[in-house]
């Protein structure tokens, strides 16, 4: 039966303090310190260094802080990190970028990449075969793109690059995809929880017609519904993390459920936050629009809740055929 341990609580507290204390630190330095000083290189890159639940705690806190480091890409390519080509990635000396597809974080044929940086390692398939290459970002012709989410840099590869094949089985590629899928859902959970907390604080203080707006029944009901949605999403994300090492059809279905709920909740929660804050939330100075951008950008690049419902339906249908 799943339950958070004292170690999980301590990890969450350390990460929350770290992200708050380094909010103004340069992106590359912040990422390097996270790996070396906080010690997350073992958690992300060693097979026995961390569990899926710990990745989810890390991603949830990173999402709440709108962290701009290459956490998503690093988690996705973690199974390859034992290769010598990744020594500089482990130390934080250079970044890492994973390809983006509509359905998931993928070491696939897409030429768009998360977490772009000029000095990076790029991971992708070769002609759809179960192998990947590691190459310098400059050699691959990576260039930054202007995106909706100003807190995350996305790049596109403009050339073929110089390929150095790295042995990689289909099972390893599948694990990379599943790790990225799980971390994205956790990140969106962190976005939703942070926005809910900030909105509740605001309606407790904002006075209108001689009363705090949080005392109005319509606002109470709206926030109660949103709280229930966030908690349901939390259950789905951590259930997927708990089942993650399994690799069974049920574990795949759990990942799809987490993807559906995290996208739906993050989008609805960030929209509601802007509405409940009133006109102030649409200004560049306010934090709410930045979380709205993160939620919509992730959804646009990796599929809406509706898309992942169709993915879940396909998994369930395949399971019924197998059982039959």
mmCIF file of C-alpha atoms in Angstrom:
data_model
loop_
_atom_site.group_PDB
_atom_site.id
_atom_site.type_symbol
_atom_site.label_atom_id
_atom_site.label_comp_id
_atom_site.label_asym_id
_atom_site.label_seq_id
_atom_site.Cartn_x
_atom_site.Cartn_y
_atom_site.Cartn_z
ATOM 1 C CA UNK A 1 0.000 0.000 0.000
ATOM 2 C CA UNK A 2 1.430 3.373 -1.029
ATOM 3 C CA UNK A 3 2.346 5.974 1.595
ATOM 4 C CA UNK A 4 4.851 8.823 1.693
ATOM 5 C CA UNK A 5 7.902 8.102 3.840
ATOM 6 C CA UNK A 6 9.931 10.471 5.987
ATOM 7 C CA UNK A 7 12.551 10.456 3.211
ATOM 8 C CA UNK A 8 9.946 11.583 0.678
ATOM 9 C CA UNK A 9 8.855 14.429 2.950
ATOM 10 C CA UNK A 10 12.452 15.483 3.509
ATOM 11 C CA UNK A 11 13.161 15.446 -0.245
ATOM 12 C CA UNK A 12 10.113 17.617 -0.908
ATOM 13 C CA UNK A 13 11.163 20.117 1.757
ATOM 14 C CA UNK A 14 14.752 20.329 0.467
ATOM 15 C CA UNK A 15 13.595 20.850 -3.113
ATOM 16 C CA UNK A 16 11.007 23.473 -2.185
ATOM 17 C CA UNK A 17 13.609 25.444 -0.220
ATOM 18 C CA UNK A 18 16.166 25.086 -3.027
ATOM 19 C CA UNK A 19 13.839 26.323 -5.771
ATOM 20 C CA UNK A 20 12.719 29.267 -3.637
ATOM 21 C CA UNK A 21 16.279 30.237 -2.717
ATOM 22 C CA UNK A 22 17.633 30.051 -6.292
ATOM 23 C CA UNK A 23 14.781 31.712 -8.174
ATOM 24 C CA UNK A 24 17.074 34.482 -9.448
ATOM 25 C CA UNK A 25 20.108 32.282 -10.185
ATOM 26 C CA UNK A 26 21.174 31.835 -13.807
ATOM 27 C CA UNK A 27 19.654 28.765 -15.472
ATOM 28 C CA UNK A 28 22.834 26.790 -16.086
ATOM 29 C CA UNK A 29 24.253 27.463 -12.629
ATOM 30 C CA UNK A 30 20.947 26.570 -10.995
ATOM 31 C CA UNK A 31 20.823 23.237 -12.821
ATOM 32 C CA UNK A 32 24.465 22.403 -12.042
ATOM 33 C CA UNK A 33 23.966 23.143 -8.352
ATOM 34 C CA UNK A 34 20.820 21.006 -8.288
ATOM 35 C CA UNK A 35 22.838 18.025 -9.538
ATOM 36 C CA UNK A 36 25.990 18.537 -7.512
ATOM 37 C CA UNK A 37 25.037 20.343 -4.301
ATOM 38 C CA UNK A 38 21.571 18.870 -3.800
ATOM 39 C CA UNK A 39 22.815 15.541 -5.167
ATOM 40 C CA UNK A 40 20.111 14.735 -7.676
ATOM 41 C CA UNK A 41 22.518 13.265 -10.221
ATOM 42 C CA UNK A 42 22.189 9.859 -8.551
ATOM 43 C CA UNK A 43 18.401 10.097 -8.400
ATOM 44 C CA UNK A 44 18.084 10.884 -12.112
ATOM 45 C CA UNK A 45 20.931 8.919 -13.671
ATOM 46 C CA UNK A 46 21.542 5.791 -11.576
ATOM 47 C CA UNK A 47 19.338 2.729 -11.942
ATOM 48 C CA UNK A 48 19.319 2.195 -8.192
ATOM 49 C CA UNK A 49 19.620 5.855 -7.217
ATOM 50 C CA UNK A 50 15.995 6.891 -7.091
ATOM 51 C CA UNK A 51 12.453 5.669 -7.487
ATOM 52 C CA UNK A 52 9.664 6.902 -9.741
ATOM 53 C CA UNK A 53 7.944 8.392 -6.692
ATOM 54 C CA UNK A 54 11.039 10.516 -6.054
ATOM 55 C CA UNK A 55 11.115 11.655 -9.696
ATOM 56 C CA UNK A 56 7.491 12.715 -9.317
ATOM 57 C CA UNK A 57 8.204 14.674 -6.131
ATOM 58 C CA UNK A 58 11.082 16.401 -7.918
ATOM 59 C CA UNK A 59 8.986 17.191 -11.001
ATOM 60 C CA UNK A 60 6.014 18.365 -8.931
ATOM 61 C CA UNK A 61 8.143 20.838 -6.978
ATOM 62 C CA UNK A 62 9.889 21.937 -10.191
ATOM 63 C CA UNK A 63 6.522 22.596 -11.833
ATOM 64 C CA UNK A 64 5.335 24.576 -8.815
ATOM 65 C CA UNK A 65 8.468 26.733 -9.114
ATOM 66 C CA UNK A 66 8.306 26.964 -12.949
ATOM 67 C CA UNK A 67 11.847 25.601 -12.921
ATOM 68 C CA UNK A 68 13.690 26.368 -16.165
ATOM 69 C CA UNK A 69 16.360 23.653 -16.069
ATOM 70 C CA UNK A 70 16.442 20.512 -18.268
ATOM 71 C CA UNK A 71 14.788 18.288 -15.686
ATOM 72 C CA UNK A 72 12.322 16.722 -18.107
ATOM 73 C CA UNK A 73 14.960 15.831 -20.684
ATOM 74 C CA UNK A 74 17.424 14.589 -18.071
ATOM 75 C CA UNK A 75 14.839 12.281 -16.533
ATOM 76 C CA UNK A 76 13.813 10.933 -19.936
ATOM 77 C CA UNK A 77 17.358 10.071 -21.001
ATOM 78 C CA UNK A 78 18.403 8.778 -17.583
ATOM 79 C CA UNK A 79 18.660 5.129 -18.759
ATOM 80 C CA UNK A 80 21.455 6.169 -21.137
ATOM 81 C CA UNK A 81 23.452 8.124 -18.596
ATOM 82 C CA UNK A 82 25.939 5.340 -17.959
ATOM 83 C CA UNK A 83 27.518 5.989 -21.356
ATOM 84 C CA UNK A 84 30.756 8.035 -21.322
ATOM 85 C CA UNK A 85 29.105 10.607 -23.583
ATOM 86 C CA UNK A 86 26.927 11.627 -20.626
ATOM 87 C CA UNK A 87 29.720 12.328 -18.126
ATOM 88 C CA UNK A 88 29.401 16.078 -18.648
ATOM 89 C CA UNK A 89 25.610 15.850 -18.389
ATOM 90 C CA UNK A 90 25.853 14.144 -15.002
ATOM 91 C CA UNK A 91 28.104 16.905 -13.692
ATOM 92 C CA UNK A 92 25.866 19.644 -15.037
ATOM 93 C CA UNK A 93 28.581 21.016 -17.307
ATOM 94 C CA UNK A 94 26.240 20.772 -20.280
ATOM 95 C CA UNK A 95 22.527 20.355 -20.761
ATOM 96 C CA UNK A 96 20.516 17.629 -22.415
ATOM 97 C CA UNK A 97 17.579 17.855 -24.801
ATOM 98 C CA UNK A 98 14.957 15.231 -25.576
ATOM 99 C CA UNK A 99 12.773 15.280 -28.655
ATOM 100 C CA UNK A 100 9.150 16.369 -28.412
ATOM 101 C CA UNK A 101 6.264 14.657 -30.156
ATOM 102 C CA UNK A 102 2.548 15.425 -29.933
ATOM 103 C CA UNK A 103 1.873 12.389 -27.797
ATOM 104 C CA UNK A 104 4.825 12.239 -25.455
ATOM 105 C CA UNK A 105 8.431 13.057 -24.725
ATOM 106 C CA UNK A 106 10.141 10.878 -27.257
ATOM 107 C CA UNK A 107 13.578 9.925 -28.504
ATOM 108 C CA UNK A 108 11.883 9.813 -31.866
ATOM 109 C CA UNK A 109 11.779 11.443 -35.254
ATOM 110 C CA UNK A 110 10.619 14.870 -34.083
ATOM 111 C CA UNK A 111 13.078 17.688 -34.675
ATOM 112 C CA UNK A 112 11.750 19.865 -31.855
ATOM 113 C CA UNK A 113 13.503 19.574 -28.496
ATOM 114 C CA UNK A 114 12.756 20.464 -24.886
ATOM 115 C CA UNK A 115 15.243 22.405 -22.780
ATOM 116 C CA UNK A 116 17.296 23.823 -25.636
ATOM 117 C CA UNK A 117 20.717 25.258 -24.877
ATOM 118 C CA UNK A 118 23.680 26.029 -27.106
ATOM 119 C CA UNK A 119 25.963 23.633 -25.254
ATOM 120 C CA UNK A 120 23.924 20.476 -25.096
ATOM 121 C CA UNK A 121 23.650 16.794 -25.862
ATOM 122 C CA UNK A 122 20.843 15.806 -28.195
ATOM 123 C CA UNK A 123 19.189 12.391 -28.050
ATOM 124 C CA UNK A 124 17.146 11.028 -30.954
ATOM 125 C CA UNK A 125 16.475 7.896 -32.978
ATOM 126 C CA UNK A 126 18.184 7.006 -36.235
ATOM 127 C CA UNK A 127 15.603 6.540 -38.985
ATOM 128 C CA UNK A 128 13.087 5.081 -36.564
ATOM 129 C CA UNK A 129 15.398 2.262 -35.515
ATOM 130 C CA UNK A 130 15.819 1.362 -31.812
ATOM 131 C CA UNK A 131 19.062 3.276 -31.417
ATOM 132 C CA UNK A 132 19.924 6.809 -30.407
ATOM 133 C CA UNK A 133 22.708 9.233 -31.146
ATOM 134 C CA UNK A 134 24.501 11.684 -28.954
ATOM 135 C CA UNK A 135 25.763 14.831 -30.596
ATOM 136 C CA UNK A 136 26.716 18.378 -29.799
ATOM 137 C CA UNK A 137 23.888 20.848 -30.080
ATOM 138 C CA UNK A 138 25.868 23.181 -32.320
ATOM 139 C CA UNK A 139 26.699 20.331 -34.706
ATOM 140 C CA UNK A 140 23.028 19.377 -34.845
ATOM 141 C CA UNK A 141 22.137 22.923 -35.874
ATOM 142 C CA UNK A 142 19.892 23.538 -32.871
ATOM 143 C CA UNK A 143 18.325 26.966 -32.660
ATOM 144 C CA UNK A 144 16.047 28.440 -30.042
ATOM 145 C CA UNK A 145 12.363 28.981 -30.780
ATOM 146 C CA UNK A 146 9.990 31.594 -29.415
ATOM 147 C CA UNK A 147 7.290 29.784 -27.491
ATOM 148 C CA UNK A 148 4.232 30.493 -25.391
ATOM 149 C CA UNK A 149 5.986 29.443 -22.188
ATOM 150 C CA UNK A 150 8.704 32.002 -21.516
ATOM 151 C CA UNK A 151 10.050 29.964 -18.596
ATOM 152 C CA UNK A 152 11.128 26.989 -20.753
ATOM 153 C CA UNK A 153 13.383 27.116 -23.787
ATOM 154 C CA UNK A 154 12.502 24.949 -26.778
ATOM 155 C CA UNK A 155 14.776 24.422 -29.773
ATOM 156 C CA UNK A 156 14.629 22.944 -33.257
ATOM 157 C CA UNK A 157 17.332 20.988 -35.057
ATOM 158 C CA UNK A 158 18.014 22.516 -38.432
ATOM 159 C CA UNK A 159 20.494 19.959 -39.763
ATOM 160 C CA UNK A 160 21.284 16.277 -39.647
ATOM 161 C CA UNK A 161 24.232 16.699 -37.304
ATOM 162 C CA UNK A 162 27.043 14.236 -36.811
ATOM 163 C CA UNK A 163 25.660 10.966 -35.522
ATOM 164 C CA UNK A 164 27.473 8.702 -33.081
ATOM 165 C CA UNK A 165 25.242 5.650 -32.570
ATOM 166 C CA UNK A 166 24.720 4.546 -28.998
ATOM 167 C CA UNK A 167 23.424 1.044 -28.327
ATOM 168 C CA UNK A 168 19.844 1.228 -27.135
ATOM 169 C CA UNK A 169 17.250 -1.532 -27.014
ATOM 170 C CA UNK A 170 13.537 -1.043 -27.755
ATOM 171 C CA UNK A 171 12.886 -1.635 -24.056
ATOM 172 C CA UNK A 172 15.220 1.227 -23.122
ATOM 173 C CA UNK A 173 13.486 3.561 -25.567
ATOM 174 C CA UNK A 174 10.114 2.583 -24.108
ATOM 175 C CA UNK A 175 11.408 3.311 -20.610
ATOM 176 C CA UNK A 176 12.646 6.726 -21.726
ATOM 177 C CA UNK A 177 9.227 7.565 -23.136
ATOM 178 C CA UNK A 178 7.457 6.402 -19.997
ATOM 179 C CA UNK A 179 9.786 8.375 -17.723
ATOM 180 C CA UNK A 180 9.159 11.557 -19.690
ATOM 181 C CA UNK A 181 5.429 10.899 -19.717
ATOM 182 C CA UNK A 182 5.316 10.491 -15.943
ATOM 183 C CA UNK A 183 7.460 13.546 -15.222
ATOM 184 C CA UNK A 184 5.310 15.766 -17.441
ATOM 185 C CA UNK A 185 2.165 14.746 -15.575
ATOM 186 C CA UNK A 186 3.881 15.428 -12.251
ATOM 187 C CA UNK A 187 5.052 18.821 -13.434
ATOM 188 C CA UNK A 188 1.511 19.811 -14.367
ATOM 189 C CA UNK A 189 0.293 18.603 -10.976
ATOM 190 C CA UNK A 190 2.818 20.966 -9.365
ATOM 191 C CA UNK A 191 1.565 23.817 -11.534
ATOM 192 C CA UNK A 192 -2.050 23.146 -10.540
ATOM 193 C CA UNK A 193 -1.292 22.854 -6.812
ATOM 194 C CA UNK A 194 0.790 26.039 -6.723
ATOM 195 C CA UNK A 195 -1.895 27.999 -8.558
ATOM 196 C CA UNK A 196 -4.637 26.644 -6.281
ATOM 197 C CA UNK A 197 -2.657 27.646 -3.183
ATOM 198 C CA UNK A 198 -1.997 31.131 -4.539
ATOM 199 C CA UNK A 199 -5.616 31.642 -5.512
ATOM 200 C CA UNK A 200 -6.926 30.536 -2.111
ATOM 201 C CA UNK A 201 -4.549 32.998 -0.427
ATOM 202 C CA UNK A 202 -5.780 35.781 -2.700
ATOM 203 C CA UNK A 203 -9.526 35.268 -2.173
ATOM 204 C CA UNK A 204 -8.956 35.238 1.594
ATOM 205 C CA UNK A 205 -7.534 38.760 1.382
ATOM 206 C CA UNK A 206 -9.339 40.460 -1.520
ATOM 207 C CA UNK A 207 -12.219 42.576 -0.205
ATOM 208 C CA UNK A 208 -15.195 43.539 -2.347
ATOM 209 C CA UNK A 209 -18.598 44.870 -1.246
ATOM 210 C CA UNK A 210 -17.260 44.921 2.314
ATOM 211 C CA UNK A 211 -16.412 41.185 2.388
ATOM 212 C CA UNK A 212 -13.541 38.983 1.312
ATOM 213 C CA UNK A 213 -14.450 37.415 -2.018
ATOM 214 C CA UNK A 214 -13.597 34.007 -0.612
ATOM 215 C CA UNK A 215 -16.692 34.265 1.577
ATOM 216 C CA UNK A 216 -19.013 34.304 -1.449
ATOM 217 C CA UNK A 217 -20.705 30.969 -2.021
ATOM 218 C CA UNK A 218 -19.986 30.878 -5.754
ATOM 219 C CA UNK A 219 -16.249 31.300 -5.124
ATOM 220 C CA UNK A 220 -16.277 28.670 -2.363
ATOM 221 C CA UNK A 221 -17.977 26.125 -4.612
ATOM 222 C CA UNK A 222 -15.600 26.859 -7.488
ATOM 223 C CA UNK A 223 -12.535 26.353 -5.321
ATOM 224 C CA UNK A 224 -13.949 23.228 -3.695
ATOM 225 C CA UNK A 225 -14.439 21.672 -7.133
ATOM 226 C CA UNK A 226 -10.924 22.639 -8.156
ATOM 227 C CA UNK A 227 -9.451 21.221 -4.942
ATOM 228 C CA UNK A 228 -11.202 17.906 -5.594
ATOM 229 C CA UNK A 229 -9.818 17.888 -9.132
ATOM 230 C CA UNK A 230 -6.252 18.576 -7.971
ATOM 231 C CA UNK A 231 -6.443 15.808 -5.353
ATOM 232 C CA UNK A 232 -7.827 13.356 -7.909
ATOM 233 C CA UNK A 233 -4.927 14.235 -10.196
ATOM 234 C CA UNK A 234 -2.459 13.737 -7.364
ATOM 235 C CA UNK A 235 -3.843 10.254 -6.729
ATOM 236 C CA UNK A 236 -3.564 9.378 -10.422
ATOM 237 C CA UNK A 237 0.005 10.682 -10.800
ATOM 238 C CA UNK A 238 1.351 8.926 -7.723
ATOM 239 C CA UNK A 239 -0.529 5.737 -8.629
ATOM 240 C CA UNK A 240 1.281 5.796 -11.975
ATOM 241 C CA UNK A 241 4.593 6.353 -10.170
ATOM 242 C CA UNK A 242 3.895 3.501 -7.761
ATOM 243 C CA UNK A 243 3.178 1.124 -10.667
ATOM 244 C CA UNK A 244 5.944 2.512 -12.888
ATOM 245 C CA UNK A 245 8.570 -0.254 -12.554
ATOM 246 C CA UNK A 246 5.943 -2.824 -13.505
ATOM 247 C CA UNK A 247 5.772 -2.027 -17.225
ATOM 248 C CA UNK A 248 2.487 -3.931 -17.527
ATOM 249 C CA UNK A 249 -0.600 -2.959 -19.505
ATOM 250 C CA UNK A 250 -2.141 -1.666 -16.285
ATOM 251 C CA UNK A 251 0.913 0.528 -15.650
ATOM 252 C CA UNK A 252 0.589 1.966 -19.164
ATOM 253 C CA UNK A 253 -3.090 2.680 -18.514
ATOM 254 C CA UNK A 254 -2.178 4.392 -15.237
ATOM 255 C CA UNK A 255 0.254 6.646 -17.112
ATOM 256 C CA UNK A 256 -2.486 7.547 -19.584
ATOM 257 C CA UNK A 257 -4.951 8.338 -16.784
ATOM 258 C CA UNK A 258 -2.349 10.584 -15.152
ATOM 259 C CA UNK A 259 -1.760 12.318 -18.488
ATOM 260 C CA UNK A 260 -5.485 12.964 -18.973
ATOM 261 C CA UNK A 261 -6.127 14.338 -15.505
ATOM 262 C CA UNK A 262 -2.935 16.402 -15.218
ATOM 263 C CA UNK A 263 -3.569 18.228 -18.475
ATOM 264 C CA UNK A 264 -7.225 18.836 -17.759
ATOM 265 C CA UNK A 265 -6.569 20.003 -14.211
ATOM 266 C CA UNK A 266 -3.618 22.262 -15.028
ATOM 267 C CA UNK A 267 -5.492 24.044 -17.812
ATOM 268 C CA UNK A 268 -8.731 24.448 -15.840
ATOM 269 C CA UNK A 269 -6.940 25.513 -12.652
ATOM 270 C CA UNK A 270 -4.802 28.156 -14.348
ATOM 271 C CA UNK A 271 -7.800 29.527 -16.252
ATOM 272 C CA UNK A 272 -9.806 29.716 -13.023
ATOM 273 C CA UNK A 273 -6.938 31.479 -11.260
ATOM 274 C CA UNK A 274 -6.891 34.250 -13.860
ATOM 275 C CA UNK A 275 -10.661 34.664 -13.567
ATOM 276 C CA UNK A 276 -10.702 34.664 -9.752
ATOM 277 C CA UNK A 277 -7.890 37.199 -9.572
ATOM 278 C CA UNK A 278 -9.743 39.571 -11.861
ATOM 279 C CA UNK A 279 -8.019 42.044 -14.151
ATOM 280 C CA UNK A 280 -4.742 42.031 -12.247
ATOM 281 C CA UNK A 281 -3.993 38.455 -13.365
ATOM 282 C CA UNK A 282 -3.651 39.359 -17.040
ATOM 283 C CA UNK A 283 -0.826 41.811 -16.419
ATOM 284 C CA UNK A 284 2.789 40.866 -17.093
ATOM 285 C CA UNK A 285 3.655 41.652 -13.479
ATOM 286 C CA UNK A 286 1.356 38.962 -12.089
ATOM 287 C CA UNK A 287 2.390 35.354 -11.591
ATOM 288 C CA UNK A 288 -0.877 33.720 -12.737
ATOM 289 C CA UNK A 289 -0.337 34.184 -16.459
ATOM 290 C CA UNK A 290 3.073 32.494 -16.297
ATOM 291 C CA UNK A 291 1.516 29.314 -14.954
ATOM 292 C CA UNK A 292 -1.243 29.563 -17.571
ATOM 293 C CA UNK A 293 1.452 29.676 -20.241
ATOM 294 C CA UNK A 294 3.238 26.620 -18.827
ATOM 295 C CA UNK A 295 0.011 24.578 -18.728
ATOM 296 C CA UNK A 296 -1.033 25.507 -22.265
ATOM 297 C CA UNK A 297 2.461 25.054 -23.725
ATOM 298 C CA UNK A 298 2.860 21.528 -22.339
ATOM 299 C CA UNK A 299 -0.624 20.608 -23.537
ATOM 300 C CA UNK A 300 -0.010 22.004 -27.020
ATOM 301 C CA UNK A 301 3.269 20.096 -27.419
ATOM 302 C CA UNK A 302 2.298 16.775 -25.851
ATOM 303 C CA UNK A 303 -1.430 16.404 -26.433
ATOM 304 C CA UNK A 304 -4.634 17.635 -24.842
ATOM 305 C CA UNK A 305 -6.666 15.739 -22.274
ATOM 306 C CA UNK A 306 -8.895 14.569 -25.128
ATOM 307 C CA UNK A 307 -5.935 13.187 -27.018
ATOM 308 C CA UNK A 308 -4.816 11.172 -24.005
ATOM 309 C CA UNK A 309 -8.355 9.916 -23.440
ATOM 310 C CA UNK A 310 -8.188 8.394 -26.902
ATOM 311 C CA UNK A 311 -4.811 6.911 -25.997
ATOM 312 C CA UNK A 312 -6.353 5.414 -22.838
ATOM 313 C CA UNK A 313 -9.297 4.044 -24.795
ATOM 314 C CA UNK A 314 -6.921 2.342 -27.240
ATOM 315 C CA UNK A 315 -4.999 0.751 -24.354
ATOM 316 C CA UNK A 316 -8.201 -0.526 -22.741
ATOM 317 C CA UNK A 317 -9.493 -1.870 -26.036
ATOM 318 C CA UNK A 318 -6.203 -3.674 -26.656
ATOM 319 C CA UNK A 319 -6.368 -5.156 -23.169
ATOM 320 C CA UNK A 320 -9.902 -6.444 -23.744
ATOM 321 C CA UNK A 321 -8.844 -8.122 -26.980
ATOM 322 C CA UNK A 322 -5.930 -9.776 -25.161
ATOM 323 C CA UNK A 323 -8.167 -10.990 -22.337
ATOM 324 C CA UNK A 324 -10.693 -12.293 -24.839
#
